[in-house]
Amino acid sequence: MNLKKRLILANASTVVIPMLITVLIALAAFFVSGKLSGHDISFEDYQRLSQIKFELLNSQTSILQRTPEVVEEERFQQHLQDQLAGINGELLITKEERVIFSSHDFSKIDVAKFLEAGNKTGRSEPVIIGDVSYTVQVISLKFKEGSPGNVFLLVPLNRSTANLTSFLVLICVTFILTFMLTNIVVSYQFSRSILKPLHNLQSAAAEISRGNLDRSIVEEGDQEIQALCRDFELMRIKLKDSVHTQLKYEDNRKMLISSISHDLKTPVTSIKGYVEGILDGIANTPDKTERYLKTIDLKARQIDQMIDDLLLYAKLDLNQIPFNFERTDIEEYLMLCLLESEPELETSNIKVSFHNELRQKQHVLLDRERMKRVIMNILDNSCKYMSKNEGELKILLRDTSTSLIIELRDNGSGISEGDLPYIFDRFYRSDAARSKGSGLGLAIAKQIIEGHQGRVWAVSHGEEGTSIMISLSKA
């Protein structure tokens, strides 16, 4: 339920429920009063009392609009009596506590009761004369000679009519009490449905502020509050991922510094050794000096290549290098890459063969320069770690329903099953080949292929070599 509907229902409940309870109690009061009094109480009884009071008010107004002396005239007295006769009322007129007209034979005691009732303003109890209860409406007059007088308008009431005031009080009190109680209950339920989720959300936010990102936030409450909880939960998850990523980057940074320091130390140490050999006169012939200088140049180039690979990997890892994709014929592209690498492969005594298993020409979206770096890195690895006198490198091209598969298979010493899952991690190399390369070649290749929305993995064939598999989506 959304918050708007809950508000509407809460406001409607505070009115509808008290009204229903009041109606039920009113019906119960009718029933019980009827059973106790021995007769049914009808709506007509209460309607009759309202009519009586209306008639009394009309009579009072008629008298006040005339001079007080008019009440002593027989014609006016008869008019008042006829007006009250419709509701079985009686008329009593006194002057200086002396009865000057009475439509019924009332005793002096009865008249005294009426006078007493008239003097007690605000009293609503009826005056009982014999077996009849009268409601008394008193109009005070001042005659011309200054004598005080009163006009008593008397209307007989049965028990049900006399209890109207009590019944109305009961109805009013019932409605007020049920209205207050319903408001308390509805307000409590409404506030609990809002405050409880907000309290839990506040507690979760406090935990997050203290660095506890493992406490999940449950969606509860109305739709709007559930949406708020859901957004907070997404924020918590992203913040947790961000913290974990930051910690991972920190660990990677430490590993990066450690690894690059180790890798730089070897060529730097070699350079220092050869420079000292030249300075100390160990390279005492021109040929020996030239050989020392060539070694120093080679080690410097290794350091330069290592730094370039490191910078490239860092930029790829931070997505700072944009890709320039072009629609490319994959067969033609691979042939060009092999032609550029052919001299180096021949120097390493590696025989290359290309096998195209495609049924028709296929195109992919490539950043030609970046993907060329991938192919070159893989071929370079094959050359560095080739353990046989006559090496072989096969490039196989085939396709599936949605992708193209490029397999680069060599016949080198292979990769152990324990090393296979980690060869695309940066700086990961087996101990036997620790000194070769920067350890970033395959890591850079993986970053570039993933930038093409592709996938790369390795398959070991034991002592028969290794296959590097590249999967790219068809254009």
Short mmCIF file of C-alpha atoms in Angstrom, two decimals:
data_model
loop_
_atom_site.label_atom_id
_atom_site.label_comp_id
_atom_site.label_asym_id
_atom_site.label_seq_id
_atom_site.Cartn_x
_atom_site.Cartn_y
_atom_site.Cartn_z
CA MET A 1 0.00 0.00 0.00
CA ASN A 2 1.29 3.44 -0.81
CA LEU A 3 1.40 6.28 1.67
CA LYS A 4 -1.36 8.29 -0.04
CA LYS A 5 -3.89 5.45 0.24
CA ARG A 6 -2.91 4.83 3.86
CA LEU A 7 -3.50 8.50 4.69
CA ILE A 8 -6.92 8.41 3.02
CA LEU A 9 -7.92 5.23 4.86
CA ALA A 10 -6.63 6.58 8.18
CA ASN A 11 -8.60 9.82 7.84
CA ALA A 12 -11.73 7.99 6.70
CA SER A 13 -11.44 5.49 9.56
CA THR A 14 -11.35 8.24 12.19
CA VAL A 15 -14.82 9.36 11.03
CA VAL A 16 -16.53 6.20 9.76
CA ILE A 17 -15.65 3.93 12.70
CA PRO A 18 -16.98 6.31 15.42
CA MET A 19 -20.17 6.85 13.42
CA LEU A 20 -20.76 3.11 13.04
CA ILE A 21 -20.10 2.46 16.73
CA THR A 22 -22.40 5.35 17.70
CA VAL A 23 -25.20 4.01 15.48
CA LEU A 24 -24.81 0.52 16.97
CA ILE A 25 -24.90 1.87 20.53
CA ALA A 26 -27.93 4.02 19.66
CA LEU A 27 -29.78 0.99 18.32
CA ALA A 28 -28.79 -1.00 21.40
CA ALA A 29 -30.05 1.84 23.63
CA PHE A 30 -33.38 1.85 21.78
CA PHE A 31 -33.69 -1.90 22.22
CA VAL A 32 -32.72 -1.98 25.91
CA SER A 33 -34.86 1.05 26.80
CA GLY A 34 -37.83 -0.47 25.02
CA LYS A 35 -37.43 -3.77 26.84
CA LEU A 36 -37.06 -2.09 30.23
CA SER A 37 -39.99 0.30 29.74
CA GLY A 38 -42.23 -2.35 28.27
CA HIS A 39 -42.87 -0.53 25.02
CA ASP A 40 -40.89 0.25 21.94
CA ILE A 41 -39.30 3.65 21.50
CA SER A 42 -39.92 4.98 18.06
CA PHE A 43 -38.51 7.82 16.10
CA GLU A 44 -41.92 9.46 16.15
CA ASP A 45 -41.61 9.97 19.94
CA TYR A 46 -38.52 12.09 19.52
CA GLN A 47 -40.01 13.86 16.55
CA ARG A 48 -43.01 14.75 18.69
CA LEU A 49 -40.83 16.36 21.36
CA SER A 50 -39.16 18.50 18.71
CA GLN A 51 -42.59 19.55 17.47
CA ILE A 52 -43.64 20.46 21.01
CA LYS A 53 -40.65 22.69 21.56
CA PHE A 54 -41.24 24.31 18.22
CA GLU A 55 -44.85 25.04 19.15
CA LEU A 56 -43.77 26.46 22.51
CA LEU A 57 -41.31 28.76 20.80
CA ASN A 58 -43.99 29.99 18.41
CA SER A 59 -46.33 30.64 21.35
CA GLN A 60 -43.67 32.53 23.24
CA THR A 61 -42.89 34.69 20.21
CA SER A 62 -46.57 35.45 19.71
CA ILE A 63 -46.89 36.68 23.27
CA LEU A 64 -43.77 38.83 23.25
CA GLN A 65 -44.88 40.55 20.05
CA ARG A 66 -47.94 41.90 21.87
CA THR A 67 -48.38 44.02 24.95
CA PRO A 68 -48.44 42.01 28.18
CA GLU A 69 -52.08 43.09 28.85
CA VAL A 70 -53.19 41.02 25.85
CA VAL A 71 -52.77 37.84 27.86
CA GLU A 72 -55.66 38.93 30.08
CA GLU A 73 -58.03 39.00 27.13
CA GLU A 74 -60.22 35.95 26.81
CA ARG A 75 -59.84 35.83 23.01
CA PHE A 76 -56.03 35.64 23.17
CA GLN A 77 -56.15 33.10 25.98
CA GLN A 78 -58.38 30.94 23.82
CA HIS A 79 -55.94 31.35 20.90
CA LEU A 80 -53.05 30.11 23.00
CA GLN A 81 -55.09 27.24 24.31
CA ASP A 82 -56.10 26.21 20.79
CA GLN A 83 -52.47 26.41 19.68
CA LEU A 84 -51.36 24.07 22.47
CA ALA A 85 -54.33 21.74 22.04
CA GLY A 86 -52.71 20.24 18.95
CA ILE A 87 -50.01 18.75 21.16
CA ASN A 88 -52.28 18.17 24.18
CA GLY A 89 -50.69 21.11 25.98
CA GLU A 90 -52.11 23.20 28.84
CA LEU A 91 -52.01 26.94 29.52
CA LEU A 92 -51.57 28.61 32.90
CA ILE A 93 -51.38 32.41 33.41
CA THR A 94 -50.53 34.01 36.78
CA LYS A 95 -50.43 37.60 37.98
CA GLU A 96 -48.66 38.33 41.25
CA GLU A 97 -48.67 34.55 41.90
CA ARG A 98 -52.43 34.52 41.43
CA VAL A 99 -53.95 32.35 38.74
CA ILE A 100 -55.94 34.44 36.28
CA PHE A 101 -56.39 31.67 33.71
CA SER A 102 -55.93 27.92 33.64
CA SER A 103 -56.96 25.50 30.92
CA HIS A 104 -56.89 22.66 33.47
CA ASP A 105 -57.94 22.39 37.08
CA PHE A 106 -54.56 22.64 38.82
CA SER A 107 -54.30 22.86 42.59
CA LYS A 108 -52.31 25.49 44.43
CA ILE A 109 -49.60 22.90 45.04
CA ASP A 110 -49.44 22.22 41.31
CA VAL A 111 -49.17 25.94 40.60
CA ALA A 112 -46.40 26.24 43.18
CA LYS A 113 -44.50 23.44 41.41
CA PHE A 114 -44.84 25.25 38.12
CA LEU A 115 -43.63 28.51 39.68
CA GLU A 116 -40.68 26.72 41.25
CA ALA A 117 -39.80 25.14 37.90
CA GLY A 118 -40.02 28.54 36.22
CA ASN A 119 -37.68 30.17 38.74
CA LYS A 120 -35.01 27.50 38.20
CA THR A 121 -33.73 28.60 34.82
CA GLY A 122 -31.76 26.06 32.84
CA ARG A 123 -33.49 23.11 34.51
CA SER A 124 -34.79 20.54 32.07
CA GLU A 125 -36.53 18.05 34.39
CA PRO A 126 -40.26 17.76 33.82
CA VAL A 127 -42.85 18.61 36.50
CA ILE A 128 -44.93 15.60 37.56
CA ILE A 129 -48.59 16.33 38.31
CA GLY A 130 -50.41 13.14 39.26
CA ASP A 131 -49.58 10.58 36.60
CA VAL A 132 -48.62 13.13 33.99
CA SER A 133 -45.19 14.68 33.40
CA TYR A 134 -45.19 18.20 32.00
CA THR A 135 -42.41 20.05 30.33
CA VAL A 136 -42.64 23.71 31.40
CA GLN A 137 -41.92 26.74 29.23
CA VAL A 138 -42.15 29.96 31.34
CA ILE A 139 -42.59 33.43 29.87
CA SER A 140 -42.17 36.26 32.39
CA LEU A 141 -44.30 39.40 31.92
CA LYS A 142 -44.53 42.84 33.42
CA PHE A 143 -48.04 44.28 33.37
CA LYS A 144 -48.83 47.94 32.82
CA GLU A 145 -49.25 48.74 36.48
CA GLY A 146 -45.94 47.05 37.20
CA SER A 147 -47.38 43.77 38.48
CA PRO A 148 -45.24 40.70 37.64
CA GLY A 149 -46.77 37.81 35.81
CA ASN A 150 -45.99 34.52 34.13
CA VAL A 151 -47.35 32.48 31.28
CA PHE A 152 -46.80 28.72 31.67
CA LEU A 153 -46.91 26.61 28.53
CA LEU A 154 -47.31 23.02 29.69
CA VAL A 155 -46.91 19.96 27.48
CA PRO A 156 -47.39 16.38 28.74
CA LEU A 157 -44.48 14.01 28.09
CA ASN A 158 -44.33 10.25 28.09
CA ARG A 159 -41.20 8.47 29.42
CA SER A 160 -39.54 8.05 26.08
CA THR A 161 -39.86 11.69 25.20
CA ALA A 162 -38.63 12.79 28.62
CA ASN A 163 -35.48 10.70 28.18
CA LEU A 164 -34.54 12.33 24.86
CA THR A 165 -31.95 14.57 26.48
CA SER A 166 -30.28 11.65 28.20
CA PHE A 167 -30.30 9.73 24.94
CA LEU A 168 -28.73 12.65 23.06
CA VAL A 169 -26.08 13.00 25.75
CA LEU A 170 -25.34 9.29 25.46
CA ILE A 171 -24.98 9.59 21.68
CA CYS A 172 -22.70 12.62 21.94
CA VAL A 173 -20.51 11.09 24.64
CA THR A 174 -20.30 7.82 22.70
CA PHE A 175 -19.28 9.57 19.49
CA ILE A 176 -16.67 11.71 21.24
CA LEU A 177 -15.15 8.77 23.13
CA THR A 178 -15.08 6.48 20.09
CA PHE A 179 -13.70 9.31 17.96
CA MET A 180 -10.87 9.87 20.44
CA LEU A 181 -10.17 6.15 20.82
CA THR A 182 -10.24 5.56 17.06
CA ASN A 183 -7.88 8.48 16.50
CA ILE A 184 -5.46 7.08 19.07
CA VAL A 185 -5.54 3.56 17.60
CA VAL A 186 -5.36 4.69 13.97
CA SER A 187 -2.61 7.20 14.73
CA TYR A 188 -0.62 4.54 16.58
CA GLN A 189 -0.98 2.00 13.77
CA PHE A 190 -0.25 4.62 11.10
CA SER A 191 2.79 5.99 12.90
CA ARG A 192 4.11 2.49 13.60
CA SER A 193 3.90 1.57 9.91
CA ILE A 194 6.05 4.62 9.15
CA LEU A 195 8.23 5.07 12.23
CA LYS A 196 9.35 1.44 12.56
CA PRO A 197 10.83 1.22 9.02
CA LEU A 198 12.34 4.68 9.42
CA HIS A 199 13.87 3.68 12.76
CA ASN A 200 15.38 0.55 11.19
CA LEU A 201 16.63 2.66 8.29
CA GLN A 202 18.14 5.14 10.74
CA SER A 203 19.89 2.31 12.61
CA ALA A 204 21.26 0.92 9.34
CA ALA A 205 22.47 4.38 8.30
CA ALA A 206 24.20 4.74 11.68
CA GLU A 207 25.92 1.38 11.14
CA ILE A 208 27.05 2.50 7.69
CA SER A 209 28.41 5.75 9.15
CA ARG A 210 30.45 3.66 11.62
CA GLY A 211 31.91 1.67 8.73
CA ASN A 212 29.78 -1.46 9.05
CA LEU A 213 28.73 -2.19 5.47
CA ASP A 214 27.60 -5.79 6.07
CA ARG A 215 24.21 -4.98 7.61
CA SER A 216 21.59 -5.32 4.89
CA ILE A 217 18.55 -3.03 4.76
CA VAL A 218 15.22 -4.84 4.54
CA GLU A 219 12.46 -3.37 2.39
CA GLU A 220 9.45 -2.76 4.66
CA GLY A 221 6.61 -0.31 5.17
CA ASP A 222 4.63 1.47 2.48
CA GLN A 223 5.71 1.65 -1.14
CA GLU A 224 7.44 5.00 -0.78
CA ILE A 225 9.40 3.82 2.28
CA GLN A 226 10.22 0.52 0.56
CA ALA A 227 11.62 2.52 -2.37
CA LEU A 228 13.69 4.56 0.10
CA CYS A 229 14.98 1.37 1.76
CA ARG A 230 15.76 -0.10 -1.65
CA ASP A 231 17.76 2.99 -2.64
CA PHE A 232 19.65 2.89 0.67
CA GLU A 233 20.41 -0.82 0.14
CA LEU A 234 21.72 -0.11 -3.36
CA MET A 235 23.80 2.71 -1.94
CA ARG A 236 25.17 0.34 0.76
CA ILE A 237 26.04 -2.32 -1.82
CA LYS A 238 27.76 0.19 -4.11
CA LEU A 239 29.60 1.73 -1.18
CA LYS A 240 30.70 -1.72 -0.03
CA ASP A 241 31.85 -2.59 -3.53
CA SER A 242 33.65 0.74 -3.73
CA VAL A 243 35.45 0.09 -0.45
CA HIS A 244 36.37 -3.43 -1.50
CA THR A 245 37.57 -2.12 -4.86
CA GLN A 246 39.62 0.53 -3.10
CA LEU A 247 41.17 -2.10 -0.84
CA LYS A 248 41.83 -4.27 -3.88
CA TYR A 249 43.47 -1.35 -5.66
CA GLU A 250 45.56 -0.71 -2.58
CA ASP A 251 46.69 -4.34 -2.47
CA ASN A 252 47.36 -4.25 -6.21
CA ARG A 253 49.35 -1.06 -5.79
CA LYS A 254 51.50 -2.66 -3.13
CA MET A 255 51.97 -5.74 -5.28
CA LEU A 256 52.71 -3.51 -8.28
CA ILE A 257 55.41 -1.62 -6.41
CA SER A 258 56.87 -4.86 -5.08
CA SER A 259 56.83 -6.58 -8.47
CA ILE A 260 58.13 -3.68 -10.53
CA SER A 261 60.87 -3.08 -7.95
CA HIS A 262 61.93 -6.71 -8.24
CA ASP A 263 61.77 -6.67 -12.05
CA LEU A 264 63.69 -3.41 -12.34
CA LYS A 265 66.33 -4.53 -9.92
CA THR A 266 67.72 -7.26 -12.21
CA PRO A 267 68.47 -5.12 -15.32
CA VAL A 268 69.61 -2.20 -13.16
CA THR A 269 72.01 -4.46 -11.32
CA SER A 270 73.34 -5.73 -14.66
CA ILE A 271 73.79 -2.19 -15.96
CA LYS A 272 75.66 -1.20 -12.78
CA GLY A 273 77.88 -4.26 -13.05
CA TYR A 274 78.85 -3.63 -16.67
CA VAL A 275 79.38 0.10 -16.04
CA GLU A 276 81.67 -0.74 -13.12
CA GLY A 277 83.48 -3.24 -15.35
CA ILE A 278 84.15 -0.49 -17.90
CA LEU A 279 85.20 2.02 -15.22
CA ASP A 280 87.45 -0.49 -13.46
CA GLY A 281 89.17 -1.37 -16.75
CA ILE A 282 87.88 -4.94 -16.90
CA ALA A 283 86.69 -4.22 -20.47
CA ASN A 284 90.26 -3.63 -21.58
CA THR A 285 89.76 -4.31 -25.30
CA PRO A 286 87.55 -2.49 -27.83
CA ASP A 287 85.55 -5.66 -28.54
CA LYS A 288 84.92 -6.26 -24.86
CA THR A 289 83.95 -2.66 -24.30
CA GLU A 290 81.54 -2.80 -27.25
CA ARG A 291 79.99 -6.00 -25.87
CA TYR A 292 79.56 -4.39 -22.43
CA LEU A 293 77.94 -1.31 -24.00
CA LYS A 294 75.56 -3.44 -26.11
CA THR A 295 74.53 -5.33 -22.98
CA ILE A 296 73.94 -2.05 -21.15
CA ASP A 297 71.84 -0.83 -24.11
CA LEU A 298 69.80 -4.06 -24.13
CA LYS A 299 69.10 -3.84 -20.40
CA ALA A 300 68.11 -0.18 -20.75
CA ARG A 301 65.71 -1.10 -23.54
CA GLN A 302 64.23 -3.81 -21.30
CA ILE A 303 63.66 -1.23 -18.56
CA ASP A 304 62.12 1.16 -21.08
CA GLN A 305 59.81 -1.58 -22.41
CA MET A 306 58.86 -2.58 -18.90
CA ILE A 307 57.91 1.00 -18.00
CA ASP A 308 55.91 1.37 -21.23
CA ASP A 309 54.03 -1.87 -20.50
CA LEU A 310 53.34 -0.72 -16.97
CA LEU A 311 51.96 2.65 -18.08
CA LEU A 312 49.83 1.01 -20.79
CA TYR A 313 48.40 -1.53 -18.34
CA ALA A 314 47.62 1.21 -15.80
CA LYS A 315 45.77 3.25 -18.44
CA LEU A 316 43.84 0.21 -19.66
CA ASP A 317 42.97 -0.73 -16.08
CA LEU A 318 41.57 2.77 -15.47
CA ASN A 319 39.75 2.88 -18.84
CA GLN A 320 41.76 5.93 -19.86
CA ILE A 321 42.57 4.68 -23.38
CA PRO A 322 39.73 5.04 -25.90
CA PHE A 323 39.20 2.33 -28.49
CA ASN A 324 38.85 3.20 -32.17
CA PHE A 325 36.74 0.36 -33.58
CA GLU A 326 36.69 -0.44 -37.30
CA ARG A 327 34.82 -3.09 -39.27
CA THR A 328 37.63 -5.51 -40.19
CA ASP A 329 38.00 -8.65 -42.27
CA ILE A 330 39.45 -10.97 -39.63
CA GLU A 331 41.31 -13.30 -42.07
CA GLU A 332 43.04 -10.43 -43.85
CA TYR A 333 43.90 -8.77 -40.54
CA LEU A 334 45.55 -11.89 -39.07
CA MET A 335 47.59 -12.42 -42.26
CA LEU A 336 48.97 -8.88 -42.00
CA CYS A 337 49.92 -9.42 -38.35
CA LEU A 338 51.78 -12.63 -39.28
CA LEU A 339 53.66 -10.89 -42.11
CA GLU A 340 54.92 -8.22 -39.67
CA SER A 341 56.03 -10.86 -37.15
CA GLU A 342 57.58 -13.23 -39.70
CA PRO A 343 61.21 -11.94 -39.45
CA GLU A 344 61.30 -12.28 -35.67
CA LEU A 345 59.70 -15.72 -35.81
CA GLU A 346 62.24 -16.90 -38.39
CA THR A 347 65.06 -15.62 -36.17
CA SER A 348 63.64 -17.73 -33.33
CA ASN A 349 63.45 -20.73 -35.72
CA ILE A 350 59.66 -20.94 -35.36
CA LYS A 351 57.58 -22.21 -38.26
CA VAL A 352 54.17 -20.53 -38.64
CA SER A 353 51.05 -21.97 -40.30
CA PHE A 354 47.62 -20.39 -40.74
CA HIS A 355 44.42 -22.48 -41.00
CA ASN A 356 41.16 -20.74 -41.93
CA GLU A 357 38.10 -22.88 -41.16
CA LEU A 358 35.56 -20.14 -41.91
CA ARG A 359 32.93 -21.00 -44.53
CA GLN A 360 32.71 -17.37 -45.64
CA LYS A 361 34.29 -14.02 -44.98
CA GLN A 362 33.65 -12.72 -41.49
CA HIS A 363 34.05 -9.22 -40.05
CA VAL A 364 34.59 -7.99 -36.52
CA LEU A 365 34.80 -4.56 -34.89
CA LEU A 366 38.45 -4.06 -33.95
CA ASP A 367 40.77 -1.38 -32.74
CA ARG A 368 43.44 -2.50 -35.18
CA GLU A 369 46.41 -1.07 -33.26
CA ARG A 370 45.29 -2.43 -29.88
CA MET A 371 44.43 -5.90 -31.20
CA LYS A 372 47.78 -5.96 -33.04
CA ARG A 373 49.42 -5.46 -29.63
CA VAL A 374 47.50 -8.53 -28.39
CA ILE A 375 48.71 -10.75 -31.26
CA MET A 376 52.29 -9.49 -30.91
CA ASN A 377 52.33 -10.10 -27.15
CA ILE A 378 51.13 -13.68 -27.59
CA LEU A 379 53.61 -14.38 -30.39
CA ASP A 380 56.38 -12.79 -28.32
CA ASN A 381 55.54 -15.09 -25.40
CA SER A 382 55.72 -18.08 -27.72
CA CYS A 383 59.16 -17.03 -28.89
CA LYS A 384 60.50 -16.38 -25.39
CA TYR A 385 59.32 -19.62 -23.87
CA MET A 386 59.91 -21.94 -26.84
CA SER A 387 61.96 -24.85 -25.46
CA LYS A 388 62.40 -26.83 -28.69
CA ASN A 389 64.94 -26.37 -31.43
CA GLU A 390 62.29 -26.29 -34.15
CA GLY A 391 59.25 -24.47 -32.91
CA GLU A 392 55.83 -24.53 -34.48
CA LEU A 393 53.06 -21.97 -34.20
CA LYS A 394 49.63 -22.65 -35.63
CA ILE A 395 46.93 -20.00 -35.98
CA LEU A 396 43.45 -21.45 -36.42
CA LEU A 397 40.40 -19.36 -37.28
CA ARG A 398 36.88 -20.73 -36.90
CA ASP A 399 33.46 -19.44 -35.91
CA THR A 400 30.36 -20.27 -33.91
CA SER A 401 26.84 -18.96 -34.39
CA THR A 402 27.64 -15.65 -32.69
CA SER A 403 31.41 -15.34 -32.35
CA LEU A 404 34.79 -15.87 -33.99
CA ILE A 405 37.43 -18.01 -32.31
CA ILE A 406 41.14 -17.33 -32.85
CA GLU A 407 43.45 -20.06 -31.55
CA LEU A 408 47.21 -19.49 -31.31
CA ARG A 409 48.84 -22.84 -30.55
CA ASP A 410 52.56 -23.48 -30.03
CA ASN A 411 54.52 -26.65 -29.38
CA GLY A 412 56.50 -25.29 -26.46
CA SER A 413 57.02 -26.85 -23.05
CA GLY A 414 53.43 -26.03 -22.06
CA ILE A 415 52.02 -24.55 -18.90
CA SER A 416 51.33 -26.54 -15.74
CA GLU A 417 47.75 -26.92 -14.60
CA GLY A 418 48.57 -24.99 -11.42
CA ASP A 419 49.82 -21.96 -13.35
CA LEU A 420 47.13 -22.00 -16.04
CA PRO A 421 44.43 -19.96 -14.18
CA TYR A 422 46.89 -17.16 -13.36
CA ILE A 423 48.86 -16.52 -16.54
CA PHE A 424 46.70 -13.49 -17.44
CA ASP A 425 47.30 -11.86 -14.05
CA ARG A 426 49.81 -9.04 -14.08
CA PHE A 427 53.36 -9.89 -13.05
CA TYR A 428 52.50 -13.58 -12.84
CA ARG A 429 55.23 -15.80 -14.24
CA SER A 430 56.54 -19.21 -13.35
CA ASP A 431 59.78 -19.22 -11.40
CA ALA A 432 61.65 -20.92 -14.21
CA ALA A 433 61.01 -18.00 -16.55
CA ARG A 434 61.10 -15.24 -13.98
CA SER A 435 63.69 -13.14 -15.70
CA LYS A 436 62.01 -13.02 -19.12
CA GLY A 437 59.84 -10.01 -19.98
CA SER A 438 57.86 -7.62 -17.80
CA GLY A 439 55.12 -10.06 -16.80
CA LEU A 440 52.48 -7.72 -18.23
CA GLY A 441 52.17 -9.01 -21.79
CA LEU A 442 49.23 -11.38 -21.30
CA ALA A 443 47.62 -9.07 -18.73
CA ILE A 444 47.65 -6.26 -21.30
CA ALA A 445 46.26 -8.65 -23.93
CA LYS A 446 43.39 -9.59 -21.60
CA GLN A 447 42.55 -5.93 -20.89
CA ILE A 448 42.45 -5.10 -24.62
CA ILE A 449 40.31 -8.13 -25.51
CA GLU A 450 37.85 -7.36 -22.71
CA GLY A 451 37.75 -3.80 -24.07
CA HIS A 452 36.47 -5.41 -27.29
CA GLN A 453 33.76 -7.20 -25.24
CA GLY A 454 35.64 -10.43 -25.96
CA ARG A 455 37.12 -13.24 -23.91
CA VAL A 456 40.55 -14.85 -23.68
CA TRP A 457 41.67 -18.07 -22.01
CA ALA A 458 44.43 -20.65 -22.20
CA VAL A 459 44.37 -24.41 -22.81
CA SER A 460 47.37 -26.54 -21.89
CA HIS A 461 48.30 -29.58 -23.97
CA GLY A 462 50.91 -30.80 -21.54
CA GLU A 463 54.35 -31.23 -23.08
CA GLU A 464 52.90 -30.66 -26.54
CA GLY A 465 52.39 -26.96 -25.98
CA THR A 466 49.75 -24.35 -25.13
CA SER A 467 46.80 -22.74 -26.94
CA ILE A 468 45.70 -19.16 -26.33
CA MET A 469 42.04 -18.82 -27.28
CA ILE A 470 40.44 -15.49 -28.23
CA SER A 471 36.67 -15.10 -28.70
CA LEU A 472 35.29 -12.00 -30.44
CA SER A 473 31.71 -11.12 -31.38
CA LYS A 474 30.81 -11.04 -35.04
CA ALA A 475 30.17 -7.63 -36.56
#
